[in-house]
Amino acid sequence: MIRISIKDLLGRKLRLALTSLAIVMGVAMVSGTFILTDTINAAFTQIFSTAYSNSDAVVTGKEEFGGSTNAPSFSQTTLTKIKALPQVADATGGISDTAQYVKANGKVLSTGGAPGLAFGVDVADRRFSSVALTSGQWPTGADDVAVDQTTASTLHLTPGSAVKLVPDGRPASAFKVSGIVKFGNSTSLGGATLAIFDLSTAQQLFHKQGQLDEIDADAATGTSSQQLIDAIQGVLPAHTQVLTGTEEAKQQSDDVENGISFLRYFLLAFGGIALFVGAFVIANTLSITVAQRTREFATLRSMGASGSQIRRVVVVEGLVTGFVASVIGLFVGYGLAAGLRALFEASGAKLPSAGLVFASRTVIFSLVLGTVVTVLASLRPAVRATRVPPIAAVREGSILPPSRFARFGPAASIGVCVVAIALVVYGAFGHGGTGPRLLGLGVGVLLLFVGVAMVAPMLVRPLASVLGWPASRAGGVAGTLARANSMRNPGRTASTAAALMIGLTLVTIIAVLASGLRASFEDAFNTEFDADYALTSQNGFIPTSAASATALRASGVASLVVGVRAGDGAAYGKTLTVTAVDPHASTVLHLKWTQGGDADLDSLGASGAVVDKGYAKDHALTLGSPIRMETPAGKFLDLNVKAIFDPPNGGSPLGTITISTARFDASYTDPQNVFTFVDIPGGVTDANTAKLNHVLAGYPDAKIQTGKEFVKSQEDQINSFLILLYILLALSIVVSLFGIVNTLILTVFERTREIGMLRAVGMTRRQTRRMIRQEAIVTALIGAALGIPLGMVLAALFGKAIGGVPFKVPVGSVVIFVIAAIIVGLLAAIFPARRAAKLNVLEALQYE
């Protein structure tokens, strides 16, 4: 029976190729995701390993929570104590911070979201440094800076060139390039830039006089790593830690891996969607071939083959198809990883350079996943194959007898839909942990797709009748036949359309939610914001120094400048977002108060706090309630609730807890503004815009925008993310396209004699092609008729679940989706239509 399966596959190479494509693309997405994220991890691991390869021990500041991105500095006297230890052969201290290079146009150099790294080093003791000088000399004076190779090439810098840098968003400072450096053997740090200063210059530049951010130490001869760590631990101040160089590199790598884990799961979700759609394609293809091979299976049964052996033939075909497709998909994923990398870099996200990593886990997981999905998809066709009676060997036609359970089909379909809806509603609105709810939501959506696909055959005839009416009216005989063909086998048409339905459902969900988010954001801006201008960083999503806001106040040009700072905090055992506002914030921020009011926001003082309504409800907070909040540096702030506000659905500039900027600046290092809102006499005019830009000319990272420009820039970020989602979801649409192609080709084979008869009685080749094309369009439109409404319903549920996102149908997008469905149908019909038109009439009439 295995030989029969292999022979049958080899005898139908086209069907095998088309069926395999669905799994190839799904597995490629999975393997490509693993390859890409493993490559990113490996690149950063190499960077950190190189950075700490010369250090036996590394001392850094320690945050109580939130990682190590804003670890506190510590006293330089710690270096003296460590050097005095007998277990230490040598030690040196350094400063690490951020600084951005300024281009010739006066704006900061874009790094695609990567940091502008700045280091202060002891140039007399560089034994721990992984940065090598390629030309020029090390910085030694207050005006010197060493620049990395990539930045030097981008800005056309050589030793002796003048360059400006912006330390932490503050005013730009001019420096002379003393030398060009490279990091280890790498020419790329993923878009990050390097600026190397001598230690005293860095301490002065970043306001860290007498402070250090890191100490690297070397063990004395005969001292073990543990002895070195124990000795250093004994002289460390609070909020610091010591690790071996290897441990520090691993901790940094783990932080990066945790940071990109979202990217991995995000991309894997789209690979899973493609495989799920592929399962529909495979099940449909095998079901059609089982029906077409009725006489073949009946002959085998009459020769003594058992039902289990027939079932084994179909399962083995699925197993071989799945394994071959998974192997191909595994290697296609290698190219897809490079494509995904290019896609992210095209969107501005620069990644460190490294060779693509092909881990054994990627191979095993991809092969097993693709093969298992294919085998599972083949089970139903395999069971159908066992229903072929031996007497069918002498009959014409390819109609399988109905299962004894067929009468329960409608009830089972409705039951699956009911269970799916219950799970979706629980996931969206139920109580309990986030994990179980998300699991219920995911399983519910998948079951809903299955349930709708099961119900779809009952809907195909009326849908095809309506959607095929234009074809029957305008397409003549070909259109009438296309409409009838779509209605002839509702189960087959429904299964083919179901694959496209899934993709269109998902893009509709995204489009509706995005439309609602944009509407709610605009509503929130119009409701909460009442400022003439907004000041942000150049890229709009990273904070900028509060110094630019201070400059605006000092200039006297603006009548009011209100900055909104942001940071992390912890209270009641969980981390939260902390914001801070300047006095008179209520003038530009109009909040909906449930308790307290504008006067409380303007007079928070040293201990006042404003909290949002949800947080107050979760922790039973009212006016006067105490809150003990911890900062990442381990400081505790004793606060009292002065007001509670209800944030709009579109979001608010204020975080969970809001305090005064005076208290924030006293408790957090390097305070920065996420937003700065500005009022100016005369409002928004070209002259006022020019005045503000003139004041901010010394702050290359500052960007002044009118209210409308601010809203548009925020929406542009949403739109960029949507484009990425649409591109990734396009994979499932492509899979469904091949499903339609596969079905049409198989039905052309199935209807060979019928097409030959039509040609014999006068149908032209052009009419034949038109018939196949219009049948494909009707099938695609059925997928759209099922998917788009389902997507709208799910979007409405999700919108309510994630915070009341308003339901708004993007009519333009829906029209585009319908047009896209028609295009998918036309593309899918190209090859089958040409094949049908080229059939030899005499051979077709004799075909069995």
Short mmCIF file of C-alpha atoms in Angstrom, two decimals, residues 525-532 587-590 678-679:
data_model
loop_
_atom_site.label_atom_id
_atom_site.label_comp_id
_atom_site.label_asym_id
_atom_site.label_seq_id
_atom_site.Cartn_x
_atom_site.Cartn_y
_atom_site.Cartn_z
CA PHE A 525 -6.66 64.42 21.36
CA ASN A 526 -9.61 66.70 20.76
CA THR A 527 -10.97 65.90 24.23
CA GLU A 528 -7.81 66.04 26.34
CA PHE A 529 -5.35 68.28 24.53
CA ASP A 530 -5.71 72.01 24.24
CA ALA A 531 -2.26 73.20 23.23
CA ASP A 532 -1.05 75.14 20.22
CA THR A 587 -4.41 74.53 31.01
CA VAL A 588 -3.34 72.21 28.16
CA LEU A 589 -4.64 68.87 29.47
CA HIS A 590 -8.39 68.56 30.03
CA VAL A 678 3.26 74.64 24.25
CA ASP A 679 0.90 77.62 24.14
#
